[in-house]
Amino acid sequence: MKIRYKSSRSIIALALIIVSILGFAVNLYNIQIRDNEYYLKQNNTVDTYIVPIEAARGEIVDRNGNSLVTNRQGNSIILNAVYFPSSEDNEKRNRIIYNLIKLFEASKEEYAQNLPLKFDKSGKIQFTDDEQAISTMKSADMLNLQPYATAQNCYDAVIEKYEIEGYDKETALKIGNIRYELTRLLFSYENPVTIADDVSDETVAKIKEDKTTYLGADVQVVAYREYVDSTIAPHILGTVRKINAEEYEEKKQDGYNITDQIGESGIEQAMETELRGVPGELTVTVDKDGNITEEVTKKPVQGNTVVLTIDRDLQVLAQKKLKEICDKVDISSSAGAVVVEDCNSGEILTAASYPTYDLNDYYKKYKQLSSNPRNPLWSRFALGTYAPGSTFKPVTACAALESGIINNQTTYVCEGKKDFFGQPFQCLNKIAHGSENVRTALRDSCNMFFYNCALDVGIDKVDEYATAFGLGQKTGIEISESAGNLSSPENRENAGGIWHIGDTMLTAIGMSDNLFTPLQLTNYCSTVANGGTRYEVHLVKSIIRASSGIVNEKSKVVADTLELSKNTLDNVHQGMRMVATSGGPSLIFNQLDTNVGCKTGTSEIIVNGIKRNNGFLITYAPYENPEIAVCSVVELAGSGSETAEITSEIVKYWYQNNTDAKANQKTGTLL
């Protein structure tokens, strides 16, 4: 009998064939039956594009929930590449843009004009004043011209690049502006470009009603920044603008688009990541027949709410009173700042600068504002640096008392003037105060007492305490600030100068090279008031998450701790109390229901060849249990006492109106 054997290889091959056939059958079923609609759609699709949807920025509110910066809905006109003629059809593109320009001008709408070219009165083309924009225009990505190209060269290049022949020169430049805007902002299917902002409903209706004349133009509902009162705290709140090319290159990896808004200054800039929000997505599909479908595949999420430490009503009061006093001193030249800080947390309750500006007019009047010799855009409380004068004397007192150089009973005799090392030095107004101890020296602001202290204790010890108090260094506030300068041999030598013994004496009374910001002076006053704890200054109280409503409170941060003895604190506090009760500001402060401690100061400046004084006043209240510190600076005031009216009004407001029973307004329940 013949036995037949089957090869194992044959069996395996047969099994593989059967599995493959079954696999093909399953795939065929999925494609033709189960997923038939999906594959038909995919087969019919030519292109799919993802267009970002801008998210509204978060709101900014004060410590009580009062709105400071919100959003309102408005209409912008965009050009959409999906519907707009292709870049190969310049004639059609230019005609549509010309139609839009005529509509904008008839409706008095502003539209994109970022090409840095203009015609002068004689009809000659010339550059605008924006050198950065001119450089960008000539770059390889734009017109690809040499740096030395003239305005006429640039104009000719625009006409040639976009084929704008056939229009008069002024119309051609207007068309060129919008064509240039499309190039500059990387116009594409994924990136529609806004050519007119905040247009009227009438303009919107005309564009929607005539899709042929305005082919490719569309209306986009966007959120515009709105201020409850655009004059409140502009230097704190800051501004928002379109992102520039350099910023876009840095931030595109973070999801920014070339057409996005970005915080330019103030809290808008400092809290950009919190305020920005999460963009949404619009998916645009174009099938093989040119049919277009749009679908919102990801909804935008508004930015978080930033709760500030400032009190809106106190801010308004401080701004009003600061303006009043500055104008009274010199309506054409005086300027100043006032800062209020919570002594026990570092929270800034108010920060005002004068002259100031209106946020609604910032971009419209920027050239006028930036060229104003009084610098209204300059934040004097954070960026202005001043010789603090006698407000520095508590630092010297602390250094001398803590070093054991002086005590409660130590006195120096003031004769009004005295020669030190062959050089004449004088007391305030050349007044001879007689025998002074540390408390009366603070009250009388006796230069001679502190000259002697400085010589005995030395500059290193004075600077050690000044540094611990945070003078000559940044406070940690979220917005831009100056570090100022602490007078010292090291800093003088680094600047190429020579330190003299007289500088040690002048430093002790707040002169020499000392330059501090009002923020620093307020923080230093807070530290003296609370017994030696210096907090990091901050403007942000908390963040309210838009997605969850969760409130994230900002914790107070201790920047430094001075181990000041009770004896030192008692002497300095008593001296500052005596300034308030019998010194220059006493006529005003004695009328208050709240007891305060303070120190005045003046510093000499030269204005048009004439010697004048800036006035300073640092104050804390209540004297018995300090809660707030105030620094007021008025340029050309003559003395710190002239600023006492500002501080008096602030103290009265805070203790008459800021009670636990005061109802929060609007969104206060969230805080």
mmCIF file of N, CA and C in Angstrom, residues 201-300:
data_model
loop_
_atom_site.group_PDB
_atom_site.id
_atom_site.type_symbol
_atom_site.label_atom_id
_atom_site.label_comp_id
_atom_site.label_asym_id
_atom_site.label_seq_id
_atom_site.Cartn_x
_atom_site.Cartn_y
_atom_site.Cartn_z
ATOM 1 N N ASP A 201 -22.149 98.844 11.019
ATOM 2 C CA ASP A 201 -23.109 97.848 10.543
ATOM 3 C C ASP A 201 -23.501 98.119 9.093
ATOM 4 N N GLU A 202 -23.527 99.390 8.697
ATOM 5 C CA GLU A 202 -23.883 99.741 7.323
ATOM 6 C C GLU A 202 -22.849 99.191 6.341
ATOM 7 N N THR A 203 -21.576 99.311 6.700
ATOM 8 C CA THR A 203 -20.519 98.784 5.834
ATOM 9 C C THR A 203 -20.605 97.273 5.758
ATOM 10 N N VAL A 204 -20.886 96.645 6.884
ATOM 11 C CA VAL A 204 -21.043 95.189 6.916
ATOM 12 C C VAL A 204 -22.165 94.760 5.978
ATOM 13 N N ALA A 205 -23.283 95.441 6.039
ATOM 14 C CA ALA A 205 -24.440 95.076 5.211
ATOM 15 C C ALA A 205 -24.121 95.179 3.725
ATOM 16 N N LYS A 206 -23.411 96.238 3.333
ATOM 17 C CA LYS A 206 -23.094 96.427 1.912
ATOM 18 C C LYS A 206 -22.177 95.331 1.391
ATOM 19 N N ILE A 207 -21.232 94.897 2.212
ATOM 20 C CA ILE A 207 -20.320 93.836 1.778
ATOM 21 C C ILE A 207 -21.054 92.506 1.688
ATOM 22 N N LYS A 208 -21.939 92.247 2.634
ATOM 23 C CA LYS A 208 -22.683 90.988 2.610
ATOM 24 C C LYS A 208 -23.676 90.917 1.460
ATOM 25 N N GLU A 209 -24.200 92.078 1.085
ATOM 26 C CA GLU A 209 -25.221 92.115 0.038
ATOM 27 C C GLU A 209 -24.634 92.021 -1.366
ATOM 28 N N ASP A 210 -23.357 92.301 -1.524
ATOM 29 C CA ASP A 210 -22.754 92.318 -2.871
ATOM 30 C C ASP A 210 -21.477 91.489 -2.874
ATOM 31 N N LYS A 211 -21.640 90.178 -2.925
ATOM 32 C CA LYS A 211 -20.499 89.270 -2.871
ATOM 33 C C LYS A 211 -19.646 89.331 -4.135
ATOM 34 N N THR A 212 -20.215 89.798 -5.234
ATOM 35 C CA THR A 212 -19.460 89.860 -6.489
ATOM 36 C C THR A 212 -18.490 91.038 -6.483
ATOM 37 N N THR A 213 -18.999 92.219 -6.155
ATOM 38 C CA THR A 213 -18.149 93.416 -6.127
ATOM 39 C C THR A 213 -17.042 93.287 -5.096
ATOM 40 N N TYR A 214 -17.360 92.631 -3.984
ATOM 41 C CA TYR A 214 -16.402 92.507 -2.880
ATOM 42 C C TYR A 214 -15.993 91.042 -2.677
ATOM 43 N N LEU A 215 -15.789 90.338 -3.771
ATOM 44 C CA LEU A 215 -15.451 88.917 -3.741
ATOM 45 C C LEU A 215 -14.235 88.659 -2.838
ATOM 46 N N GLY A 216 -14.403 87.733 -1.913
ATOM 47 C CA GLY A 216 -13.301 87.380 -1.009
ATOM 48 C C GLY A 216 -13.297 88.174 0.275
ATOM 49 N N ALA A 217 -14.070 89.270 0.307
ATOM 50 C CA ALA A 217 -14.167 90.053 1.545
ATOM 51 C C ALA A 217 -15.237 89.427 2.430
ATOM 52 N N ASP A 218 -14.950 89.337 3.703
ATOM 53 C CA ASP A 218 -15.904 88.732 4.624
ATOM 54 C C ASP A 218 -15.917 89.521 5.930
ATOM 55 N N VAL A 219 -16.954 89.301 6.691
ATOM 56 C CA VAL A 219 -17.108 89.985 7.973
ATOM 57 C C VAL A 219 -16.758 89.007 9.094
ATOM 58 N N GLN A 220 -15.932 89.458 10.008
ATOM 59 C CA GLN A 220 -15.558 88.633 11.154
ATOM 60 C C GLN A 220 -15.942 89.374 12.432
ATOM 61 N N VAL A 221 -16.695 88.701 13.281
ATOM 62 C CA VAL A 221 -17.069 89.289 14.567
ATOM 63 C C VAL A 221 -15.914 89.040 15.539
ATOM 64 N N VAL A 222 -15.363 90.119 16.066
ATOM 65 C CA VAL A 222 -14.196 90.003 16.943
ATOM 66 C C VAL A 222 -14.436 90.767 18.246
ATOM 67 N N ALA A 223 -13.592 90.470 19.226
ATOM 68 C CA ALA A 223 -13.673 91.154 20.522
ATOM 69 C C ALA A 223 -12.652 92.277 20.565
ATOM 70 N N TYR A 224 -13.121 93.484 20.843
ATOM 71 C CA TYR A 224 -12.238 94.641 20.962
ATOM 72 C C TYR A 224 -12.112 95.031 22.436
ATOM 73 N N ARG A 225 -10.900 95.464 22.817
ATOM 74 C CA ARG A 225 -10.666 95.896 24.189
ATOM 75 C C ARG A 225 -11.501 97.135 24.497
ATOM 76 N N GLU A 226 -12.153 97.137 25.646
ATOM 77 C CA GLU A 226 -12.978 98.271 26.058
ATOM 78 C C GLU A 226 -12.674 98.593 27.517
ATOM 79 N N TYR A 227 -12.638 99.884 27.816
ATOM 80 C CA TYR A 227 -12.318 100.349 29.164
ATOM 81 C C TYR A 227 -13.544 100.980 29.795
ATOM 82 N N VAL A 228 -13.813 100.589 31.032
ATOM 83 C CA VAL A 228 -14.932 101.199 31.760
ATOM 84 C C VAL A 228 -14.682 102.698 31.888
ATOM 85 N N ASP A 229 -13.432 103.065 32.158
ATOM 86 C CA ASP A 229 -12.983 104.454 32.138
ATOM 87 C C ASP A 229 -11.533 104.411 31.674
ATOM 88 N N SER A 230 -11.292 104.879 30.463
ATOM 89 C CA SER A 230 -9.971 104.740 29.840
ATOM 90 C C SER A 230 -8.911 105.657 30.439
ATOM 91 N N THR A 231 -9.304 106.485 31.420
ATOM 92 C CA THR A 231 -8.315 107.352 32.083
ATOM 93 C C THR A 231 -7.827 106.758 33.407
ATOM 94 N N ILE A 232 -8.435 105.651 33.847
ATOM 95 C CA ILE A 232 -8.040 105.042 35.119
ATOM 96 C C ILE A 232 -6.824 104.141 34.929
ATOM 97 N N ALA A 233 -5.758 104.454 35.655
ATOM 98 C CA ALA A 233 -4.559 103.605 35.742
ATOM 99 C C ALA A 233 -3.989 103.158 34.397
ATOM 100 N N PRO A 234 -3.833 104.056 33.425
ATOM 101 C CA PRO A 234 -3.300 103.621 32.125
ATOM 102 C C PRO A 234 -1.890 103.053 32.209
ATOM 103 N N HIS A 235 -1.059 103.607 33.109
ATOM 104 C CA HIS A 235 0.320 103.118 33.222
ATOM 105 C C HIS A 235 0.369 101.729 33.853
ATOM 106 N N ILE A 236 -0.678 101.360 34.579
ATOM 107 C CA ILE A 236 -0.756 100.016 35.157
ATOM 108 C C ILE A 236 -1.353 99.042 34.149
ATOM 109 N N LEU A 237 -2.489 99.385 33.572
ATOM 110 C CA LEU A 237 -3.205 98.469 32.689
ATOM 111 C C LEU A 237 -2.422 98.184 31.409
ATOM 112 N N GLY A 238 -1.876 99.227 30.786
ATOM 113 C CA GLY A 238 -1.095 99.034 29.574
ATOM 114 C C GLY A 238 -1.951 98.901 28.329
ATOM 115 N N THR A 239 -1.317 98.556 27.222
ATOM 116 C CA THR A 239 -1.964 98.562 25.914
ATOM 117 C C THR A 239 -1.802 97.217 25.201
ATOM 118 N N VAL A 240 -2.645 97.030 24.172
ATOM 119 C CA VAL A 240 -2.635 95.823 23.340
ATOM 120 C C VAL A 240 -2.492 96.255 21.889
ATOM 121 N N ARG A 241 -1.739 95.503 21.108
ATOM 122 C CA ARG A 241 -1.576 95.809 19.684
ATOM 123 C C ARG A 241 -1.363 94.523 18.894
ATOM 124 N N LYS A 242 -1.296 94.661 17.558
ATOM 125 C CA LYS A 242 -1.006 93.512 16.705
ATOM 126 C C LYS A 242 0.444 93.081 16.920
ATOM 127 N N ILE A 243 0.670 91.792 16.912
ATOM 128 C CA ILE A 243 2.012 91.254 17.086
ATOM 129 C C ILE A 243 2.897 91.686 15.917
ATOM 130 N N ASN A 244 4.175 91.978 16.191
ATOM 131 C CA ASN A 244 5.067 92.355 15.088
ATOM 132 C C ASN A 244 5.846 91.138 14.598
ATOM 133 N N ALA A 245 6.604 91.317 13.506
ATOM 134 C CA ALA A 245 7.278 90.192 12.858
ATOM 135 C C ALA A 245 8.265 89.498 13.790
ATOM 136 N N GLU A 246 9.016 90.286 14.554
ATOM 137 C CA GLU A 246 10.021 89.706 15.449
ATOM 138 C C GLU A 246 9.344 88.883 16.557
ATOM 139 N N GLU A 247 8.281 89.436 17.124
ATOM 140 C CA GLU A 247 7.561 88.717 18.176
ATOM 141 C C GLU A 247 6.928 87.444 17.635
ATOM 142 N N TYR A 248 6.415 87.535 16.409
ATOM 143 C CA TYR A 248 5.793 86.361 15.796
ATOM 144 C C TYR A 248 6.796 85.219 15.639
ATOM 145 N N GLU A 249 8.008 85.555 15.191
ATOM 146 C CA GLU A 249 9.041 84.526 15.037
ATOM 147 C C GLU A 249 9.363 83.870 16.368
ATOM 148 N N GLU A 250 9.343 84.653 17.441
ATOM 149 C CA GLU A 250 9.653 84.125 18.767
ATOM 150 C C GLU A 250 8.507 83.290 19.334
ATOM 151 N N LYS A 251 7.280 83.661 19.000
ATOM 152 C CA LYS A 251 6.127 83.071 19.675
ATOM 153 C C LYS A 251 5.280 82.134 18.816
ATOM 154 N N LYS A 252 5.612 81.959 17.559
ATOM 155 C CA LYS A 252 4.762 81.113 16.723
ATOM 156 C C LYS A 252 4.739 79.667 17.211
ATOM 157 N N GLN A 253 5.832 79.247 17.883
ATOM 158 C CA GLN A 253 5.847 77.895 18.440
ATOM 159 C C GLN A 253 4.866 77.756 19.608
ATOM 160 N N ASP A 254 4.465 78.893 20.165
ATOM 161 C CA ASP A 254 3.496 78.879 21.263
ATOM 162 C C ASP A 254 2.067 79.002 20.767
ATOM 163 N N GLY A 255 1.887 78.922 19.443
ATOM 164 C CA GLY A 255 0.550 78.968 18.875
ATOM 165 C C GLY A 255 0.088 80.334 18.431
ATOM 166 N N TYR A 256 0.985 81.324 18.408
ATOM 167 C CA TYR A 256 0.610 82.664 17.959
ATOM 168 C C TYR A 256 0.538 82.712 16.433
ATOM 169 N N ASN A 257 -0.395 83.514 15.951
ATOM 170 C CA ASN A 257 -0.549 83.753 14.519
ATOM 171 C C ASN A 257 -0.043 85.149 14.198
ATOM 172 N N ILE A 258 0.376 85.382 12.966
ATOM 173 C CA ILE A 258 0.925 86.678 12.566
ATOM 174 C C ILE A 258 -0.095 87.806 12.708
ATOM 175 N N THR A 259 -1.389 87.460 12.762
ATOM 176 C CA THR A 259 -2.433 88.491 12.884
ATOM 177 C C THR A 259 -2.942 88.647 14.317
ATOM 178 N N ASP A 260 -2.327 87.964 15.283
ATOM 179 C CA ASP A 260 -2.809 87.991 16.664
ATOM 180 C C ASP A 260 -2.537 89.320 17.363
ATOM 181 N N GLN A 261 -3.320 89.561 18.413
ATOM 182 C CA GLN A 261 -3.081 90.680 19.324
ATOM 183 C C GLN A 261 -2.122 90.218 20.425
ATOM 184 N N ILE A 262 -1.381 91.165 20.980
ATOM 185 C CA ILE A 262 -0.461 90.838 22.067
ATOM 186 C C ILE A 262 -0.350 92.034 23.008
ATOM 187 N N GLY A 263 -0.161 91.774 24.282
ATOM 188 C CA GLY A 263 0.010 92.856 25.243
ATOM 189 C C GLY A 263 1.304 93.599 24.993
ATOM 190 N N GLU A 264 1.220 94.920 24.924
ATOM 191 C CA GLU A 264 2.393 95.739 24.604
ATOM 192 C C GLU A 264 3.069 96.290 25.853
ATOM 193 N N SER A 265 2.287 96.608 26.873
ATOM 194 C CA SER A 265 2.849 97.223 28.080
ATOM 195 C C SER A 265 1.945 96.934 29.264
ATOM 196 N N GLY A 266 2.431 97.288 30.458
ATOM 197 C CA GLY A 266 1.635 97.162 31.664
ATOM 198 C C GLY A 266 1.188 95.735 31.953
ATOM 199 N N ILE A 267 0.053 95.616 32.628
ATOM 200 C CA ILE A 267 -0.496 94.301 32.973
ATOM 201 C C ILE A 267 -0.861 93.522 31.715
ATOM 202 N N GLU A 268 -1.284 94.210 30.672
ATOM 203 C CA GLU A 268 -1.606 93.520 29.415
ATOM 204 C C GLU A 268 -0.392 92.724 28.910
ATOM 205 N N GLN A 269 0.795 93.274 29.091
ATOM 206 C CA GLN A 269 2.008 92.584 28.676
ATOM 207 C C GLN A 269 2.464 91.574 29.731
ATOM 208 N N ALA A 270 2.477 92.010 30.986
ATOM 209 C CA ALA A 270 2.988 91.154 32.059
ATOM 210 C C ALA A 270 2.169 89.881 32.223
ATOM 211 N N MET A 271 0.858 89.962 32.014
ATOM 212 C CA MET A 271 -0.022 88.812 32.210
ATOM 213 C C MET A 271 -0.534 88.268 30.878
ATOM 214 N N GLU A 272 0.248 88.420 29.837
ATOM 215 C CA GLU A 272 -0.139 87.984 28.495
ATOM 216 C C GLU A 272 -0.573 86.523 28.467
ATOM 217 N N THR A 273 0.178 85.634 29.095
ATOM 218 C CA THR A 273 -0.153 84.209 29.032
ATOM 219 C C THR A 273 -1.490 83.902 29.698
ATOM 220 N N GLU A 274 -1.861 84.683 30.705
ATOM 221 C CA GLU A 274 -3.142 84.471 31.378
ATOM 222 C C GLU A 274 -4.291 85.113 30.606
ATOM 223 N N LEU A 275 -4.047 86.267 30.037
ATOM 224 C CA LEU A 275 -5.108 87.035 29.376
ATOM 225 C C LEU A 275 -5.416 86.541 27.958
ATOM 226 N N ARG A 276 -4.460 85.904 27.321
ATOM 227 C CA ARG A 276 -4.576 85.623 25.893
ATOM 228 C C ARG A 276 -5.739 84.700 25.535
ATOM 229 N N GLY A 277 -5.985 83.679 26.277
ATOM 230 C CA GLY A 277 -7.026 82.732 25.914
ATOM 231 C C GLY A 277 -6.511 81.666 24.954
ATOM 232 N N VAL A 278 -7.398 80.722 24.606
ATOM 233 C CA VAL A 278 -7.027 79.600 23.731
ATOM 234 C C VAL A 278 -7.780 79.745 22.410
ATOM 235 N N PRO A 279 -7.059 79.930 21.276
ATOM 236 C CA PRO A 279 -7.724 80.089 19.984
ATOM 237 C C PRO A 279 -8.525 78.854 19.602
ATOM 238 N N GLY A 280 -9.598 79.077 18.844
ATOM 239 C CA GLY A 280 -10.377 77.963 18.316
ATOM 240 C C GLY A 280 -9.898 77.604 16.917
ATOM 241 N N GLU A 281 -10.627 76.700 16.257
ATOM 242 C CA GLU A 281 -10.247 76.277 14.907
ATOM 243 C C GLU A 281 -11.478 76.176 14.013
ATOM 244 N N LEU A 282 -11.332 76.698 12.803
ATOM 245 C CA LEU A 282 -12.346 76.570 11.766
ATOM 246 C C LEU A 282 -11.760 75.687 10.669
ATOM 247 N N THR A 283 -12.403 74.571 10.397
ATOM 248 C CA THR A 283 -11.920 73.666 9.353
ATOM 249 C C THR A 283 -12.637 73.993 8.046
ATOM 250 N N VAL A 284 -11.858 74.350 7.034
ATOM 251 C CA VAL A 284 -12.390 74.702 5.716
ATOM 252 C C VAL A 284 -12.030 73.587 4.748
ATOM 253 N N THR A 285 -13.033 73.037 4.067
ATOM 254 C CA THR A 285 -12.823 71.940 3.123
ATOM 255 C C THR A 285 -13.264 72.371 1.731
ATOM 256 N N VAL A 286 -12.407 72.114 0.747
ATOM 257 C CA VAL A 286 -12.701 72.429 -0.654
ATOM 258 C C VAL A 286 -12.677 71.127 -1.440
ATOM 259 N N ASP A 287 -13.820 70.739 -2.031
ATOM 260 C CA ASP A 287 -13.846 69.475 -2.775
ATOM 261 C C ASP A 287 -13.395 69.682 -4.215
ATOM 262 N N LYS A 288 -13.379 68.592 -4.976
ATOM 263 C CA LYS A 288 -12.830 68.643 -6.335
ATOM 264 C C LYS A 288 -13.641 69.529 -7.269
ATOM 265 N N ASP A 289 -14.903 69.790 -6.902
ATOM 266 C CA ASP A 289 -15.752 70.655 -7.732
ATOM 267 C C ASP A 289 -15.708 72.115 -7.293
ATOM 268 N N GLY A 290 -14.851 72.405 -6.286
ATOM 269 C CA GLY A 290 -14.726 73.780 -5.807
ATOM 270 C C GLY A 290 -15.735 74.166 -4.753
ATOM 271 N N ASN A 291 -16.535 73.210 -4.302
ATOM 272 C CA ASN A 291 -17.501 73.496 -3.243
ATOM 273 C C ASN A 291 -16.775 73.648 -1.907
ATOM 274 N N ILE A 292 -17.190 74.646 -1.133
ATOM 275 C CA ILE A 292 -16.494 74.978 0.119
ATOM 276 C C ILE A 292 -17.430 74.763 1.301
ATOM 277 N N THR A 293 -16.923 74.044 2.298
ATOM 278 C CA THR A 293 -17.673 73.887 3.539
ATOM 279 C C THR A 293 -16.799 74.351 4.698
ATOM 280 N N GLU A 294 -17.445 74.953 5.703
ATOM 281 C CA GLU A 294 -16.725 75.438 6.875
ATOM 282 C C GLU A 294 -17.387 74.879 8.132
ATOM 283 N N GLU A 295 -16.560 74.468 9.079
ATOM 284 C CA GLU A 295 -17.084 73.905 10.317
ATOM 285 C C GLU A 295 -16.177 74.292 11.487
ATOM 286 N N VAL A 296 -16.797 74.810 12.554
ATOM 287 C CA VAL A 296 -16.033 75.117 13.761
ATOM 288 C C VAL A 296 -15.738 73.794 14.461
ATOM 289 N N THR A 297 -14.482 73.382 14.433
ATOM 290 C CA THR A 297 -14.094 72.100 15.022
ATOM 291 C C THR A 297 -13.486 72.253 16.412
ATOM 292 N N LYS A 298 -13.206 73.488 16.805
ATOM 293 C CA LYS A 298 -12.707 73.743 18.152
ATOM 294 C C LYS A 298 -13.119 75.148 18.555
ATOM 295 N N LYS A 299 -13.916 75.248 19.602
ATOM 296 C CA LYS A 299 -14.383 76.560 20.038
ATOM 297 C C LYS A 299 -13.275 77.303 20.794
ATOM 298 N N PRO A 300 -13.171 78.619 20.578
ATOM 299 C CA PRO A 300 -12.163 79.397 21.327
ATOM 300 C C PRO A 300 -12.557 79.519 22.795
#
